[in-house]
Coordinates of C-alpha atoms in Angstrom, one line a residue:
Chain A
M1 CA 0.2 0.2 0.0
K2 CA 2.5 2.5 0.7
I3 CA 4.7 2.0 -2.0
R4 CA 1.8 2.6 -4.2
E5 CA 0.9 5.4 -2.9
S6 CA 4.6 6.2 -3.3
S7 CA 5.0 5.8 -6.8
A8 CA 1.8 7.8 -7.7
L9 CA 3.6 10.5 -6.2
I10 CA 6.5 9.9 -8.6
L11 CA 3.4 9.6 -11.4
P12 CA 3.7 13.8 -12.3
P13 CA 7.4 13.7 -12.9
Y14 CA 6.9 11.3 -14.8
F15 CA 4.3 12.6 -17.0
F16 CA 5.9 16.5 -17.0
L17 CA 8.5 14.1 -18.5
T18 CA 6.4 12.3 -21.4
V19 CA 4.9 15.2 -22.3
F20 CA 7.3 17.2 -23.2
F21 CA 10.4 15.5 -23.5
I22 CA 10.0 12.1 -25.4
L23 CA 6.9 12.9 -27.5
P24 CA 9.2 15.7 -29.2
V25 CA 11.3 13.5 -29.3
L26 CA 9.6 11.2 -31.4
I27 CA 8.5 13.4 -33.5
I28 CA 11.2 14.4 -34.4
L29 CA 11.9 11.0 -35.3
I30 CA 8.8 10.8 -37.4
L31 CA 9.4 14.1 -39.0
S32 CA 13.2 12.9 -40.4
F33 CA 11.8 9.9 -42.3
T34 CA 9.3 12.7 -43.9
H35 CA 9.5 14.3 -46.9
N36 CA 9.2 18.1 -45.6
R37 CA 6.4 17.2 -43.4
D38 CA 4.9 15.7 -46.8
W39 CA 3.4 13.0 -46.0
S40 CA 1.5 11.5 -49.5
Q41 CA 5.1 10.7 -50.4
G42 CA 5.5 8.3 -48.1
I43 CA 9.0 7.7 -46.2
T44 CA 12.7 8.7 -47.0
L45 CA 16.4 8.3 -45.8
K46 CA 17.7 10.3 -47.7
N47 CA 17.5 13.6 -44.8
Y48 CA 19.9 11.1 -43.2
L49 CA 22.2 10.7 -46.6
L50 CA 22.5 14.0 -46.7
I51 CA 24.3 14.5 -43.8
L52 CA 27.4 12.8 -45.5
D53 CA 27.3 15.9 -48.0
P54 CA 31.2 17.6 -47.1
L55 CA 29.8 20.8 -46.7
Y56 CA 27.4 18.8 -43.8
L57 CA 29.9 17.1 -42.3
K58 CA 32.6 19.3 -42.2
V59 CA 30.1 21.6 -39.1
L60 CA 29.8 18.1 -37.9
I61 CA 32.9 17.4 -37.5
R62 CA 34.0 21.3 -36.2
S63 CA 31.4 21.2 -33.6
L64 CA 33.1 18.0 -32.4
I65 CA 36.0 19.7 -32.5
F66 CA 34.9 22.8 -30.5
A67 CA 33.2 20.7 -27.9
V68 CA 36.2 18.8 -27.1
L69 CA 37.8 21.7 -26.4
A70 CA 35.5 23.7 -24.7
T71 CA 35.8 20.7 -22.2
L72 CA 39.8 20.7 -22.0
G73 CA 39.3 24.2 -21.2
S74 CA 36.8 23.5 -18.6
L75 CA 38.7 21.2 -17.0
L76 CA 42.5 23.2 -17.5
I77 CA 41.0 25.8 -15.9
G78 CA 38.0 24.4 -13.4
L79 CA 40.6 21.8 -11.6
P80 CA 43.0 24.4 -10.0
M81 CA 39.8 26.8 -9.5
A82 CA 37.6 23.4 -7.8
Y83 CA 40.8 22.3 -5.6
Y84 CA 41.5 25.8 -4.6
I85 CA 37.9 26.4 -3.5
S86 CA 37.8 22.9 -2.3
F87 CA 40.9 23.4 0.2
S88 CA 40.4 27.1 1.3
N89 CA 38.7 27.6 4.5
P90 CA 34.8 26.9 5.1
K91 CA 34.0 30.6 4.8
R92 CA 35.7 31.6 1.9
K93 CA 34.4 28.2 0.3
I94 CA 31.3 29.2 0.2
L95 CA 32.0 33.2 -0.8
L96 CA 33.7 31.3 -3.9
T97 CA 31.1 29.0 -4.7
L98 CA 28.9 31.4 -4.9
L99 CA 30.9 33.8 -6.7
V100 CA 31.3 30.3 -9.2
L101 CA 27.5 30.9 -9.4
V102 CA 26.8 34.9 -9.6
P103 CA 27.7 34.3 -13.2
F104 CA 23.8 32.9 -13.8
W105 CA 21.7 35.7 -12.1
T106 CA 22.2 37.6 -15.4
N107 CA 20.9 36.7 -19.0
F108 CA 23.2 34.8 -20.5
L109 CA 22.8 36.5 -23.9
V110 CA 24.0 39.5 -22.4
R111 CA 27.0 37.4 -20.3
I112 CA 28.2 36.7 -24.1
F113 CA 27.3 40.3 -25.6
A114 CA 30.0 40.9 -23.3
W115 CA 32.3 39.4 -25.0
F116 CA 32.3 42.3 -27.4
T117 CA 33.7 44.9 -24.7
I118 CA 36.6 42.2 -24.2
L119 CA 37.6 40.8 -27.7
G120 CA 36.0 43.6 -30.3
R121 CA 38.4 46.2 -32.1
Q122 CA 37.9 49.0 -30.3
G123 CA 37.8 46.1 -27.4
L124 CA 40.3 45.8 -23.9
I125 CA 42.7 43.7 -25.4
N126 CA 42.7 45.4 -28.7
S127 CA 43.2 48.9 -27.3
F128 CA 45.9 47.3 -24.6
L129 CA 47.7 45.8 -27.2
L130 CA 47.7 49.0 -29.8
W131 CA 48.7 51.2 -26.4
S132 CA 51.0 49.3 -25.3
G133 CA 52.8 49.3 -29.0
I134 CA 53.4 45.5 -29.6
I135 CA 50.3 45.4 -32.0
N136 CA 49.9 48.6 -35.4
E137 CA 45.9 47.1 -36.3
P138 CA 43.6 46.0 -34.4
L139 CA 43.5 42.3 -34.4
Q140 CA 40.8 39.8 -35.3
L141 CA 39.4 38.3 -32.2
L142 CA 35.6 38.1 -32.5
H143 CA 33.8 36.3 -35.0
T144 CA 36.5 33.4 -35.0
S145 CA 37.4 30.0 -34.4
G146 CA 39.0 31.2 -30.9
A147 CA 36.4 33.7 -29.4
V148 CA 33.4 30.7 -29.5
V149 CA 35.4 27.4 -28.2
L150 CA 36.5 30.9 -25.4
G151 CA 33.0 31.4 -25.2
L152 CA 31.7 28.1 -25.0
V153 CA 34.5 27.6 -22.0
Y154 CA 33.2 30.7 -20.3
G155 CA 29.6 29.6 -20.0
E156 CA 29.9 26.1 -19.2
I157 CA 32.3 25.8 -16.9
P158 CA 30.7 26.6 -13.6
F159 CA 28.9 22.5 -14.9
M160 CA 32.9 21.8 -14.2
I161 CA 33.9 23.7 -11.6
L162 CA 30.5 22.0 -9.3
P163 CA 30.5 18.4 -9.2
I164 CA 34.5 18.3 -9.1
I165 CA 34.2 20.8 -5.7
A166 CA 31.9 17.4 -4.8
A167 CA 34.0 15.1 -5.2
M168 CA 36.8 16.6 -3.5
D169 CA 34.2 17.9 -0.6
R170 CA 34.1 13.9 0.3
M171 CA 38.1 13.2 0.1
D172 CA 39.3 13.1 3.6
I173 CA 41.8 15.0 4.6
S174 CA 44.3 12.7 7.0
L175 CA 44.4 11.2 3.7
L176 CA 46.6 14.0 1.7
E177 CA 48.5 14.0 5.1
A178 CA 49.2 11.2 5.4
A179 CA 50.6 11.0 1.8
T180 CA 52.8 14.1 2.9
N181 CA 53.8 12.1 5.4
L182 CA 54.9 8.9 3.0
G183 CA 57.1 11.4 1.2
A184 CA 54.9 12.6 -1.2
N185 CA 55.5 16.5 -2.1
R186 CA 52.2 18.8 -3.4
F187 CA 52.5 17.9 -6.7
M188 CA 52.5 13.5 -6.1
V189 CA 49.6 14.5 -4.1
F190 CA 47.5 16.1 -6.5
K191 CA 48.6 13.4 -9.0
K192 CA 48.1 10.5 -6.9
L193 CA 45.6 11.5 -4.6
V194 CA 43.7 14.2 -5.4
L195 CA 43.0 13.2 -9.1
P196 CA 42.0 9.7 -8.2
L197 CA 39.6 10.5 -5.4
A198 CA 38.0 13.6 -7.2
S199 CA 37.4 11.3 -11.2
P200 CA 34.1 11.1 -10.5
G201 CA 34.0 14.1 -10.3
I202 CA 35.9 15.1 -14.1
I203 CA 33.5 12.8 -15.3
A204 CA 30.7 14.4 -14.4
G205 CA 31.6 17.7 -14.9
S206 CA 33.3 17.2 -18.7
I207 CA 30.1 16.0 -19.4
F208 CA 28.0 18.3 -18.3
V209 CA 30.6 20.4 -20.6
F210 CA 30.6 18.9 -23.8
I211 CA 26.6 17.5 -24.3
P212 CA 25.4 22.0 -24.1
A213 CA 28.6 22.6 -26.1
L214 CA 28.1 20.0 -29.1
G215 CA 24.7 21.3 -29.0
S216 CA 25.6 24.9 -28.7
F217 CA 23.9 27.9 -31.7
V218 CA 24.0 31.0 -29.5
V219 CA 27.6 31.5 -28.7
P220 CA 28.6 30.8 -32.9
D221 CA 25.8 33.1 -33.1
I222 CA 26.9 35.6 -30.8
L223 CA 31.3 34.9 -31.5
G224 CA 31.5 33.1 -34.6
G225 CA 32.0 34.1 -37.4
R226 CA 31.8 32.6 -41.5
D227 CA 33.6 29.2 -40.9
S228 CA 33.1 28.8 -37.5
F229 CA 29.1 27.9 -37.6
M230 CA 28.4 24.6 -34.7
I231 CA 25.6 21.7 -36.0
G232 CA 23.6 24.1 -33.8
N233 CA 24.0 27.0 -36.2
T234 CA 22.7 24.3 -39.1
I235 CA 19.8 22.4 -36.9
K236 CA 18.5 25.9 -36.2
N237 CA 18.5 27.1 -39.6
Q238 CA 16.6 24.0 -41.0
F239 CA 14.0 25.0 -38.5
M240 CA 13.7 29.2 -38.7
T241 CA 15.2 30.3 -42.3
V242 CA 15.0 27.2 -44.5
R243 CA 11.8 25.7 -43.3
D244 CA 13.6 22.3 -44.0
W245 CA 12.8 20.6 -40.7
S246 CA 12.3 16.9 -41.9
F247 CA 16.2 17.5 -42.3
G248 CA 16.7 19.3 -38.9
S249 CA 14.7 17.0 -37.5
S250 CA 17.7 14.0 -38.7
L251 CA 20.3 16.6 -37.7
S252 CA 19.1 16.7 -34.4
I253 CA 18.7 12.6 -33.9
I254 CA 22.2 12.6 -35.1
L255 CA 23.2 14.8 -32.7
M256 CA 21.6 12.6 -30.3
V257 CA 22.5 9.3 -30.9
L258 CA 26.2 10.9 -31.1
V259 CA 26.2 12.8 -27.8
L260 CA 24.5 9.0 -26.3
L261 CA 27.1 7.0 -28.0
G262 CA 30.2 9.3 -27.2
V263 CA 28.9 9.7 -23.5
S264 CA 28.5 6.0 -22.9
A265 CA 32.1 4.9 -24.2
Y266 CA 33.4 7.8 -22.4
L267 CA 31.5 6.3 -18.6
R268 CA 32.6 2.6 -19.8
Q269 CA 36.2 4.0 -20.3
G270 CA 35.6 6.2 -16.8
R271 CA 34.0 2.9 -14.9
D272 CA 37.2 0.9 -16.1
Q273 CA 39.6 2.9 -14.8
S274 CA 38.1 4.7 -11.6
M275 CA 35.6 0.9 -10.9
T276 CA 38.3 0.6 -7.9
L277 CA 37.0 4.2 -7.0
G278 CA 33.7 4.1 -7.8
E279 CA 33.6 1.2 -4.9
Y280 CA 34.6 3.6 -2.6
L281 CA 32.9 6.8 -3.0
Chain B
M1 CA 73.2 10.9 26.1
N2 CA 71.1 9.0 22.5
N3 CA 68.6 11.3 22.8
L4 CA 66.8 10.9 19.5
L5 CA 64.3 13.0 20.1
E6 CA 64.8 16.4 21.7
I7 CA 61.9 19.2 22.1
R8 CA 62.3 22.3 23.8
G9 CA 60.6 25.0 25.0
L10 CA 57.8 23.3 22.1
T11 CA 54.5 26.2 22.1
K12 CA 51.9 25.7 19.8
L13 CA 48.9 28.6 19.8
F14 CA 45.6 29.0 18.1
G15 CA 44.5 32.1 18.8
D16 CA 45.3 33.1 21.8
Y17 CA 44.5 29.3 23.4
A18 CA 48.2 27.7 24.0
A19 CA 47.8 23.6 23.2
V20 CA 50.9 23.6 23.5
K21 CA 52.8 25.0 26.1
D22 CA 56.4 25.2 26.9
L23 CA 56.8 21.6 26.3
N24 CA 60.3 19.5 27.1
L25 CA 60.7 15.9 25.7
D26 CA 63.5 13.4 25.0
I27 CA 63.3 10.0 23.3
L28 CA 65.2 7.5 23.5
K29 CA 65.9 5.5 20.8
G30 CA 64.4 3.2 20.9
E31 CA 61.9 3.1 23.2
F32 CA 57.4 2.6 23.2
F33 CA 57.2 5.8 23.9
C34 CA 53.6 7.3 25.1
L35 CA 51.8 10.7 25.4
L36 CA 48.4 10.2 27.7
G37 CA 46.7 12.5 28.4
P38 CA 42.2 13.4 28.3
S39 CA 41.3 14.6 25.1
G40 CA 42.6 18.4 24.3
C41 CA 45.2 18.2 26.3
G42 CA 48.0 18.9 23.4
K43 CA 49.0 15.7 23.2
T44 CA 47.7 15.7 19.6
T45 CA 49.5 18.6 18.4
T46 CA 52.6 17.5 19.4
L47 CA 52.1 14.8 17.2
R48 CA 51.6 17.3 14.5
M49 CA 54.2 19.2 15.4
I50 CA 56.4 16.1 15.3
A51 CA 55.3 15.0 11.7
G52 CA 55.0 18.4 10.3
F53 CA 52.0 18.6 10.0
D54 CA 51.5 21.7 12.5
A55 CA 54.2 24.4 13.1
P56 CA 55.3 25.3 16.3
D57 CA 54.9 28.9 17.5
S58 CA 58.2 29.0 19.0
G59 CA 60.9 26.1 20.9
E60 CA 62.7 23.4 19.1
I61 CA 62.2 19.6 17.9
K62 CA 65.6 17.6 16.9
L63 CA 66.4 14.7 15.5
N64 CA 69.2 13.3 15.7
G65 CA 70.5 16.1 16.6
N66 CA 69.6 18.0 14.3
N67 CA 66.3 20.7 13.8
L68 CA 64.0 19.4 12.3
V69 CA 61.0 22.6 12.3
S70 CA 62.5 23.8 8.9
V71 CA 62.3 20.5 7.2
P72 CA 58.8 20.0 5.3
P73 CA 56.7 16.8 6.4
H74 CA 57.0 14.6 3.4
K75 CA 61.4 15.4 4.1
R76 CA 61.2 14.1 7.0
N77 CA 61.9 10.3 8.3
I78 CA 58.7 10.0 10.3
K79 CA 54.9 7.9 9.5
T80 CA 52.8 8.1 11.1
V81 CA 49.5 5.8 11.8
F82 CA 46.2 8.0 12.4
Q83 CA 43.6 7.5 14.1
S84 CA 41.2 7.7 11.1
Y85 CA 43.3 4.7 9.1
A86 CA 44.1 7.0 6.1
L87 CA 43.9 4.8 3.7
F88 CA 43.8 5.3 0.1
P89 CA 40.5 3.9 -1.0
H90 CA 41.4 3.6 -4.6
L91 CA 44.7 1.8 -4.3
N92 CA 44.5 -2.0 -2.9
V93 CA 47.0 -3.7 -0.1
F94 CA 50.1 -3.9 -2.2
D95 CA 49.8 -0.1 -3.6
N96 CA 49.7 1.4 -0.2
I97 CA 52.2 -0.2 1.6
A98 CA 54.3 0.3 -1.8
F99 CA 53.4 4.3 -1.6
G100 CA 56.3 6.2 0.5
L101 CA 58.6 3.1 -1.5
R102 CA 57.7 4.6 -4.6
M103 CA 57.9 8.2 -2.8
S104 CA 61.6 7.5 -2.5
K105 CA 62.0 6.0 -6.0
K106 CA 63.4 2.6 -4.3
P107 CA 63.4 0.1 -7.0
E108 CA 60.4 -2.5 -7.4
V109 CA 61.9 -5.2 -6.8
E110 CA 62.8 -4.0 -3.6
I111 CA 59.8 -2.6 -3.2
S112 CA 58.1 -6.3 -3.5
A113 CA 60.4 -7.9 -1.4
R114 CA 60.1 -5.4 1.3
I115 CA 56.3 -5.2 1.2
K116 CA 56.1 -9.4 1.5
N117 CA 58.3 -9.4 4.4
M118 CA 56.8 -6.5 6.0
L119 CA 53.3 -8.5 5.3
E120 CA 54.5 -11.7 7.1
T121 CA 55.2 -9.4 10.0
V122 CA 51.5 -8.2 10.2
A123 CA 50.4 -11.3 9.2
L124 CA 48.2 -10.3 6.4
E125 CA 49.5 -12.6 3.2
G126 CA 47.8 -12.7 0.4
F127 CA 45.9 -9.8 1.2
E128 CA 48.2 -7.8 -1.5
K129 CA 44.9 -6.9 -3.6
R130 CA 43.2 -6.2 -1.3
F131 CA 41.4 -2.8 -1.3
P132 CA 40.6 -1.0 2.3
A133 CA 36.9 -1.3 2.3
Q134 CA 37.7 -5.3 1.7
L135 CA 38.7 -5.5 5.4
S136 CA 37.7 -5.3 8.6
G137 CA 38.8 -2.8 11.1
G138 CA 42.1 -4.8 12.6
Q139 CA 43.3 -6.0 9.0
Q140 CA 42.5 -1.9 7.8
Q141 CA 44.4 -1.1 11.3
R142 CA 47.7 -3.6 9.9
V143 CA 47.7 -2.5 6.7
T144 CA 48.3 1.0 8.2
L145 CA 51.0 0.2 10.4
A146 CA 52.3 -1.8 7.6
R147 CA 52.2 1.1 5.3
A148 CA 54.4 3.3 8.0
L149 CA 56.7 0.7 9.0
V150 CA 57.4 -0.5 5.4
N151 CA 60.1 2.7 5.5
Q152 CA 61.5 1.8 7.9
P153 CA 61.3 5.5 9.8
E154 CA 62.8 7.0 12.4
I155 CA 60.7 7.5 14.4
L156 CA 56.4 5.9 14.5
L157 CA 53.7 8.0 15.2
L158 CA 50.9 6.5 16.5
D159 CA 47.7 9.1 16.8
E160 CA 44.9 6.8 18.6
P161 CA 45.6 3.7 16.5
L162 CA 43.5 1.6 19.0
A163 CA 41.1 3.8 19.4
A164 CA 38.5 2.3 16.6
L165 CA 38.7 -1.3 17.6
D166 CA 36.3 -2.8 19.7
E167 CA 37.3 -4.2 23.1
K168 CA 39.0 -8.0 22.7
L169 CA 40.5 -6.6 19.4
R170 CA 42.6 -4.0 21.1
L171 CA 43.5 -5.6 24.0
Q172 CA 44.9 -7.9 21.0
M173 CA 46.7 -5.7 19.1
Q174 CA 47.6 -4.5 22.9
V175 CA 50.2 -6.9 22.8
E176 CA 51.0 -7.1 18.8
L177 CA 52.0 -3.6 18.8
A178 CA 54.1 -4.6 21.8
N179 CA 55.5 -7.3 20.8
L180 CA 55.8 -6.0 16.8
Q181 CA 58.0 -2.8 18.4
R182 CA 60.2 -4.8 20.3
E183 CA 60.9 -7.0 17.3
I184 CA 61.5 -4.3 14.9
G185 CA 63.3 -2.2 17.5
I186 CA 61.7 1.6 15.8
T187 CA 61.2 4.2 18.1
F188 CA 57.3 4.3 18.6
I189 CA 56.0 7.4 20.1
F190 CA 52.0 6.6 20.6
I191 CA 49.3 8.8 21.5
T192 CA 46.2 8.0 23.9
H193 CA 43.6 9.0 26.3
N194 CA 43.5 5.3 27.4
Q195 CA 45.3 4.5 30.4
E196 CA 45.0 1.0 30.3
E197 CA 46.3 1.5 27.1
A198 CA 49.8 3.3 28.3
L199 CA 50.8 0.7 30.9
T200 CA 50.6 -2.0 29.5
M201 CA 52.3 -1.1 26.2
A202 CA 54.9 1.8 27.0
D203 CA 58.2 1.8 28.1
R204 CA 58.5 5.2 29.1
I205 CA 54.9 7.6 29.8
A206 CA 54.5 11.5 29.6
V207 CA 50.8 12.3 31.6
M208 CA 49.8 15.1 29.7
D209 CA 47.5 18.3 30.7
E210 CA 46.9 22.0 29.7
G211 CA 49.6 21.7 26.9
Q212 CA 52.3 20.8 29.7
I213 CA 53.8 17.3 31.0
Q214 CA 53.1 16.4 34.1
Q215 CA 54.8 13.6 34.8
I216 CA 57.5 11.5 32.9
G217 CA 58.7 8.0 34.2
T218 CA 57.8 4.2 33.2
P219 CA 54.7 2.9 34.2
D220 CA 55.5 1.9 37.6
D221 CA 56.4 5.2 38.6
I222 CA 53.6 6.5 37.5
Y223 CA 50.6 4.0 39.1
L224 CA 52.9 4.1 42.5
R225 CA 54.8 7.6 42.5
P226 CA 52.4 10.1 40.5
K227 CA 53.6 13.6 41.3
N228 CA 50.5 16.2 41.2
R229 CA 46.6 15.2 41.4
F230 CA 46.4 15.4 38.0
V231 CA 48.2 12.0 37.5
A232 CA 46.6 10.3 40.6
S233 CA 43.4 10.8 39.7
F234 CA 43.8 10.0 35.8
I235 CA 45.9 6.7 36.0
G236 CA 43.9 4.6 38.2
Q237 CA 41.3 4.7 41.0
M238 CA 42.4 7.2 43.6
N239 CA 41.2 8.1 47.4
F240 CA 41.6 11.6 47.7
I241 CA 42.2 13.1 51.1
E242 CA 42.1 16.8 51.3
L243 CA 44.5 17.8 53.9
D244 CA 44.7 20.9 56.7
H245 CA 47.1 20.9 57.9
L246 CA 50.6 18.2 58.5
E247 CA 53.1 18.2 61.1
Q248 CA 56.6 16.7 61.5
T249 CA 56.3 14.2 65.6
D250 CA 58.0 11.8 66.2
E251 CA 56.1 9.2 64.6
G252 CA 56.5 10.7 61.9
L253 CA 54.5 12.9 59.9
L254 CA 50.8 13.9 61.5
L255 CA 48.3 14.3 58.7
T256 CA 45.1 16.5 59.6
A257 CA 42.9 16.6 56.9
N258 CA 39.8 19.4 56.9
T259 CA 37.7 16.6 57.8
G260 CA 38.8 16.2 60.7
L261 CA 40.0 13.1 60.7
Q262 CA 44.1 12.8 62.2
F263 CA 46.7 10.4 61.1
I264 CA 50.3 9.2 60.8
S265 CA 52.5 8.8 57.8
H266 CA 55.5 7.6 57.3
L267 CA 55.9 9.3 53.5
S268 CA 58.4 12.3 53.6
N269 CA 57.8 16.1 54.0
P270 CA 57.2 17.2 50.6
N271 CA 58.2 21.2 52.0
C272 CA 56.0 22.7 50.2
E273 CA 51.9 24.6 50.9
T274 CA 50.0 22.5 52.8
S275 CA 46.7 24.2 51.4
D276 CA 47.2 23.0 48.1
L277 CA 48.4 19.0 48.9
C278 CA 45.9 16.1 49.5
F279 CA 46.8 12.6 50.8
G280 CA 45.8 10.1 47.8
I281 CA 45.7 6.0 48.8
R282 CA 44.5 3.9 45.6
P283 CA 41.7 1.4 46.0
E284 CA 43.6 -1.8 46.4
Q285 CA 46.1 0.0 49.3
V286 CA 42.9 -0.1 51.7
K287 CA 42.5 -2.6 53.6
M288 CA 38.9 -3.6 55.1
R289 CA 38.9 -5.3 58.6
R290 CA 36.6 -6.3 61.5
E291 CA 39.5 -6.5 64.4
R292 CA 41.6 -3.4 65.4
P293 CA 44.2 -2.1 63.1
G294 CA 47.7 -3.5 63.7
N295 CA 51.3 -1.8 64.6
Q296 CA 52.1 -0.4 61.6
E297 CA 48.7 0.6 60.4
V298 CA 46.3 3.7 60.3
G299 CA 42.7 2.7 61.0
F300 CA 39.2 4.5 61.1
K301 CA 35.7 3.0 61.5
G302 CA 33.1 2.9 58.9
V303 CA 30.3 2.0 57.5
I304 CA 30.0 -0.3 53.9
S305 CA 26.8 1.4 52.0
N306 CA 28.1 0.2 49.2
E307 CA 29.2 -3.2 46.6
V308 CA 31.0 -3.0 42.9
Y309 CA 31.7 -6.9 42.6
Y310 CA 33.5 -7.1 39.6
G311 CA 34.2 -10.6 40.0
D312 CA 37.6 -11.7 41.1
S313 CA 37.2 -8.7 43.1
S314 CA 35.0 -5.7 44.4
I315 CA 34.5 -2.7 45.6
F316 CA 32.8 -1.0 48.7
I317 CA 32.6 2.2 48.9
V318 CA 32.9 3.0 53.0
H319 CA 31.8 6.0 54.9
L320 CA 34.0 6.8 57.2
E321 CA 33.4 9.4 60.9
N322 CA 33.2 13.4 59.6
D323 CA 32.2 12.7 56.5
Q324 CA 34.7 11.1 54.3
T325 CA 34.5 8.0 51.7
L326 CA 37.1 5.4 50.1
S327 CA 37.2 3.2 47.8
I328 CA 38.3 0.0 49.3
M329 CA 39.3 -3.4 46.8
H330 CA 38.2 -6.4 48.3
Q331 CA 39.9 -10.2 47.0
N332 CA 36.9 -11.8 46.7
Y333 CA 38.6 -15.3 46.3
L334 CA 42.2 -16.7 47.1
P335 CA 43.6 -18.6 43.3
S336 CA 42.9 -21.6 44.6
G337 CA 39.8 -20.9 44.2
I338 CA 38.5 -20.1 48.7
N339 CA 36.7 -17.8 49.4
L340 CA 37.8 -14.5 51.3
E341 CA 35.8 -12.8 54.3
S342 CA 32.7 -11.6 52.9
F343 CA 31.3 -8.7 53.8
Q344 CA 28.0 -6.9 53.4
E345 CA 26.5 -3.6 52.8
G346 CA 25.7 -1.4 56.3
E347 CA 28.0 -3.9 57.9
Q348 CA 30.7 -1.4 60.8
V349 CA 34.4 -2.4 59.5
Y350 CA 38.4 -0.2 60.0
A351 CA 39.5 0.7 56.7
C352 CA 43.1 0.7 57.2
W353 CA 46.2 1.1 55.7
N354 CA 50.5 0.9 55.8
K355 CA 51.9 3.9 57.9
R356 CA 54.1 4.3 54.5
A357 CA 51.2 3.8 51.8
G358 CA 49.2 6.2 50.1
S359 CA 51.1 9.2 48.0
L360 CA 51.5 13.5 49.6
L361 CA 50.2 15.0 46.7
P362 CA 50.3 19.1 45.5
E363 CA 47.3 20.6 43.2

């Protein structure tokens, strides 16, 4: 009886997910096999074959590269930050964790546009370089691939930092003292203890960054140029501009399958490496 | 003369509070030394300064005559057994024990040989591939011990390592630890708040309170000749009789308690303020009798109010005249199994002790 009641309680979220997540995905899946919603022409695979066109293939590969770079960049910056925050005294830790979340208080578009004032021709970086005489002509920083990756890192990095902090918080400080006592210097303590023990957080953070980065279209729209748009932009264009919903749908499905395959492979590999770890954390 | 570790004027402040105050200590090579004290007495802080986890505010720690204070913790040849064991959860037993040897870049062949040896010593052969979470508390304890000892440290620090074990296992580990230390000859500094652990294992004990050492001595010294009231009350059980004044007479010292009780003692005159002096006598030094005390004894009439039965012996609570209460240990049986004289609650008895027994304790 009790179990029945508690399963009744969980029904609303299931209902919500079915209606607002699974159904739309099913609709997209069906659409992707039609001749742009023209049901009279029957079903087709052409929307999927279209992706083999070098034009789209290039965008897809570029998107994967950007997402991987954004994940690596977030990890490179986020790991030392999480380490520092996690080992700060409790008061400072709360403050610093809060600061990681502060960007969420402002609209994402506004924050991305704010990069114009830094990367633009008259932006902070160019102004400084011109003023100090290092360059004579402003550098093209905006609307480049670099700007897109930078924007992705900037947008997603809190999702890298927070799970790593959570993983490090579970670490017993006496473990680090034990390692020091056994002759490990700071670097070795980090490498032999902190890193492996934080790996569940690193794995989670990487997934949280990689997935939204791969599907992103706002960042490349604003910070990218002609040669740096991503698969997200293509999908958006198919729906909003070209109005080929079926091709947009097939691209969405392909992206989703890629993410699922990538993440499950990553998790499987991560599990093998940290199997012993997962058992105890 | 062969001091391995010398501590001089060691002080550690936490804000205004001195956790360790001007501490002096000499530890001999190869001894089993015990730092004993209640929680908050500064013993763990002292240990952390020896290991290098905390830096002292002033004072010196010398190992073989070389100042240690400026040496970073990972370069000290002093290993620690942590109270929480602190085994690395992602490494198996072998890799845990190998950690220190790998840090000092020993060849793998030597590492394997030394670990094999060590696992034999702590009776954990065949456990190499197990992970810490797959071991019992006692086994984890041994791995921690092995992980520290395999590096052949000059000193092994043990921070209440037996506190988490159950009673039976703790007794067993006490014997094993003492044997192990004698076998390998490495200097042990053992931290505990458990007087029994200290008395059973240590060659010498330092009793600590309020950041200072109250007394250093062999277990015998500490138990039989406590230097002050703290040591006497912390180690074993002790009856205290607060003194009002004392007077040298022909028969010996005439002690007058603040309850009005007067008796002769053959202890030597401590020559200090009597106001904060008390007479301490252990429950096993007091005898209960139905007949009057003998010549060499002091005896007072009293009434048994309670008996606390322990099987082989009982502790009797006896109310003397003048509101003085004494705990008296009474043996219930002889080793041959013959019952000894038994006493009943409410019975009138004499509480007697030898005039040479007990101690005069300053505050």
